[in-house]
Amino acid sequence: MSSIDLNADLGEGFGRWTLTDDEQLLSVVTSANVACGFHAGDAATMRRVCELAAERGVRVGAQVSYRDLAGFGRRAMDVPPAELAAEVAYQIGALEVFARAAGTRVSYVKPHGALYNRVVHDEEQAAAVVDGVLLADTTLPVLCLPGSRLLELAEAAGLPAVTEAFADRAYTDEGTLVPRGQEGAVITGADAVVERSVGLARSGTVVSRSGERIPVRARSLCLHGDTPGAVELARRVRAELAAAGVRVEAFS
């Protein structure tokens, strides 16, 4: 029986504004990418999500971002490497306080949005993220795209590097994500997302936007929590994975 981790972006609220159904999604996923206040999230939200995750045995991950609340972390930015490294460490440290208070800890780090896409190819920004993780904890796994510069640099620095895939995002023939600004970048059909999830877990492949079947070897599968019907879709994905003989378990 093969196995895979299910992760979702959670805690993406701020003050009175909420985006993700954290409580329900935490009953499905095995790893929670918690917003650390730079693209979304605030102290109270971070604390609540850590407590809920700890109660359910879900791993807590720091979802680090460019400092971009207004743009939800999806706007391209040029941040000096030393500054970016410090801000990555800062976000991890903030979440660690609440994780430890809840009886757990930050188990991994995952970049968000524009930063996630930038470190696929940008060596300088990827190195800054690695430096920030090392500042916070030299043992933290980094969750990232297969073939990315971040993956290579994390491994070179001695950090555990864990690959992930996206069932609801379109892929290029090179194995990268189609930018959100392009048509068809997000897969919206629930049946298609479920089918792609099982395919990624069982065969390690996905059909690219051009129709090519490409390899995407991943230990974790991301389910976006901010899409319509996210909870029911996550439940369907987990049920179909089990039916296909795939064990769902945390990677960390």
C-alpha atoms as one frame of an Amber mdcrd trajectory, in Angstrom:
protein
   0.000   0.000   0.000   1.357   3.430  -0.936   0.934   6.455   1.321   0.623
  10.210   1.007   0.239  13.246   3.247  -2.651  15.687   2.765  -1.865  19.330
   3.487  -4.024  22.450   3.345  -3.490  26.183   3.816  -5.259  27.147   7.039
  -5.584  30.097   9.396  -6.039  32.422   6.446  -8.132  34.972   8.289  -7.436
  38.310   9.889  -9.424  39.976  12.677 -13.133  39.510  11.921 -12.447  38.234
   8.399 -12.230  34.476   7.811 -11.490  32.514   4.661 -10.911  28.856   5.494
 -13.073  26.397   7.458 -10.181  25.419   9.685 -12.086  23.191  12.098 -13.654
  21.024   9.401 -10.538  20.799   7.249  -8.496  19.739  10.267 -10.714  16.662
  10.477  -9.504  15.615   7.008  -5.900  16.728   6.423  -2.779  15.385   8.112
  -0.676  18.566   7.832  -1.774  22.188   8.302   0.066  25.028   6.569  -0.702
  27.836   9.007  -0.528  31.455   7.832   1.956  33.343   9.995   0.648  36.898
   9.698   2.422  38.141   6.565  -0.137  37.169   3.895  -2.966  36.286   6.281
  -3.473  35.214   9.864  -3.096  36.985  13.163  -2.063  35.997  16.679  -5.499
  34.815  17.807  -6.059  32.827  14.606  -2.634  31.208  14.781  -3.230  30.194
  18.379  -6.671  28.729  17.635  -5.496  26.706  14.642  -2.533  25.317  16.577
  -4.843  24.228  19.386  -7.268  22.556  16.973  -4.429  20.845  15.096  -2.892
  19.550  18.317  -6.253  18.136  19.446  -6.601  16.214  16.177  -2.996  15.077
  15.840  -2.457  17.166  12.701   1.090  18.396  12.038   1.586  22.173  12.187
   3.582  23.811   9.409   4.641  27.441   9.066   3.381  28.912   5.793   5.808
  31.769   5.268   5.225  34.577   2.805   6.290  37.924   1.521   4.917  40.741
   3.709   1.760  41.324   1.647  -1.527  41.311   3.554  -3.304  43.436   0.944
  -2.329  41.116  -1.893  -2.711  37.852   0.041   0.953  37.142  -0.600   0.361
  36.636  -4.309   2.066  39.784  -5.610   5.638  39.606  -6.901   8.114  41.393
  -4.633  11.853  41.980  -4.573  13.011  41.565  -0.984  16.735  41.761  -0.126
  17.990  38.269   0.815  19.061  39.162   4.351  15.703  40.783   5.016  13.787
  37.849   3.574  15.782  35.351   5.648  15.022  37.311   8.813  11.321  37.550
   7.964  11.087  33.814   7.279  12.681  33.071  10.663  10.393  35.631  12.316
   7.252  33.949  10.965   8.408  30.490  12.020   9.225  31.774  15.503   5.850
  33.435  15.914   3.992  30.241  15.049   6.280  28.125  17.227   5.144  30.021
  20.338   1.527  29.051  19.751   2.365  25.517  18.643   4.316  24.835  21.830
   1.593  26.387  23.972  -0.835  23.921  22.352   1.433  20.979  23.160   2.886
  20.497  19.702   5.564  22.185  17.560   6.192  23.571  14.109   6.999  20.440
  12.101   7.861  21.912   8.690   7.946  25.078   6.571   6.169  25.840   3.305
   6.390  29.090   1.316   3.147  30.671   0.130   1.938  32.280  -3.074   4.387
  34.518  -4.910   7.262  33.372  -2.720   6.480  29.706  -3.441   6.546  30.329
  -7.185   9.611  32.583  -7.032  11.818  30.017  -5.290  11.160  27.441  -7.998
  13.665  29.256 -10.238  15.227  32.141  -8.268  18.358  30.878  -6.545  18.920
  34.020  -4.476  15.418  34.074  -3.022  15.469  30.307  -2.489  18.759  30.595
  -0.616  17.261  33.329   1.564  14.348  31.065   2.498  16.786  28.283   3.393
  18.818  30.715   5.497  15.653  31.786   7.325  14.677  28.198   8.080  18.184
  27.473   9.361  17.983  30.530  11.634  14.819  29.139  13.187  15.613  25.413
  13.346  18.265  23.422  11.506  16.097  20.286  11.477  12.870  21.619   9.918
  11.666  19.936   6.719  10.855  22.237   3.785   7.774  21.457   1.683   8.271
  22.477  -1.947   7.819  21.700  -5.629   9.802  18.830  -7.212  12.726  20.124
  -9.244  12.721  23.554  -7.619  15.802  25.515  -6.618  14.437  25.578  -3.077
  14.413  21.777  -3.000  18.009  21.597  -4.197  19.317  24.254  -1.817  17.426
  22.860   1.180  18.930  19.421   0.585  22.395  20.933   0.114  22.032  22.713
   3.463  21.098  19.480   5.227  17.407  20.281   5.622  14.885  17.515   4.902
  13.182  18.440   1.610   9.686  17.079   1.000   8.041  17.275  -2.417   4.389
  18.119  -2.929   1.832  18.111  -5.724  -1.365  20.043  -6.440  -4.458  18.235
  -7.670  -6.352  21.475  -8.327  -3.643  23.329 -10.264  -2.670  23.017 -13.909
   0.902  21.981 -14.702   3.246  22.974 -17.499   5.149  20.330 -19.454   8.191
  21.213 -17.309   6.392  20.212 -14.108   5.838  23.731 -12.786   2.488  25.295
 -11.912   0.668  27.366 -14.511   0.561  30.948 -13.115  -2.780  31.827 -11.542
  -3.233  34.768 -13.901  -3.487  32.441 -16.890  -6.705  30.816 -18.031  -7.174
  27.279 -16.746  -4.555  27.606 -14.022  -6.977  26.309 -11.384  -8.855  23.022
 -11.829 -12.406  23.649 -10.602 -14.239  20.412 -11.365 -14.501  18.247  -8.249
 -14.421  14.969 -10.193 -11.273  16.044 -12.006  -9.549  17.041  -8.750 -10.404
  13.707  -7.134  -9.195  11.746 -10.174  -5.942  13.723 -10.308  -5.399  13.210
  -6.571  -5.594   9.438  -6.880  -3.412   9.480  -9.982  -0.733  11.545  -8.288
  -0.714   9.250  -5.264  -0.786   5.974  -7.183   1.359   6.655 -10.258   3.233
   9.867  -9.451   2.064  11.436 -12.697  -0.352  14.135 -13.852  -1.582  15.363
 -17.228  -0.155  18.787 -18.084  -2.132  21.613 -19.642  -0.935  20.543 -23.102
  -2.095  16.965 -22.578   1.283  15.399 -21.796   1.539  12.945 -18.908   4.433
  14.149 -16.776   6.100  12.743 -13.640   5.333  14.547 -10.364   6.801  12.513
  -7.513   5.362  13.884  -4.294   5.146  12.840  -0.660   2.398  15.365   0.096
  -0.724  16.519  -1.739  -1.996  20.081  -1.285  -5.731  20.762  -0.995  -6.508
  24.470  -1.135  -8.767  25.529   1.720  -9.948  28.759   0.091 -11.790  27.180
  -2.836 -15.611  26.813  -2.876 -16.686  23.506  -1.328 -13.183  22.867  -0.015
 -14.284  20.710   2.922 -16.485  18.334   0.943 -13.856  18.092  -1.773 -11.180
  17.235   0.784 -13.406  14.527   2.248 -14.000  13.049  -1.210 -10.281  13.064
  -1.979  -9.423  11.290   1.263 -12.193   8.717   0.801 -11.166   7.956  -2.785
  -7.519   7.641  -1.800  -8.475   5.084   0.829 -10.646   3.227  -1.677  -7.670
   3.105  -4.046  -5.484   1.543  -1.362  -3.524   4.695  -0.523  -2.779   5.254
   3.155  -3.107   8.903   4.242  -0.514   9.867   6.847   1.663  12.843   7.789
   5.155  12.989   6.311   6.686  14.583   9.431
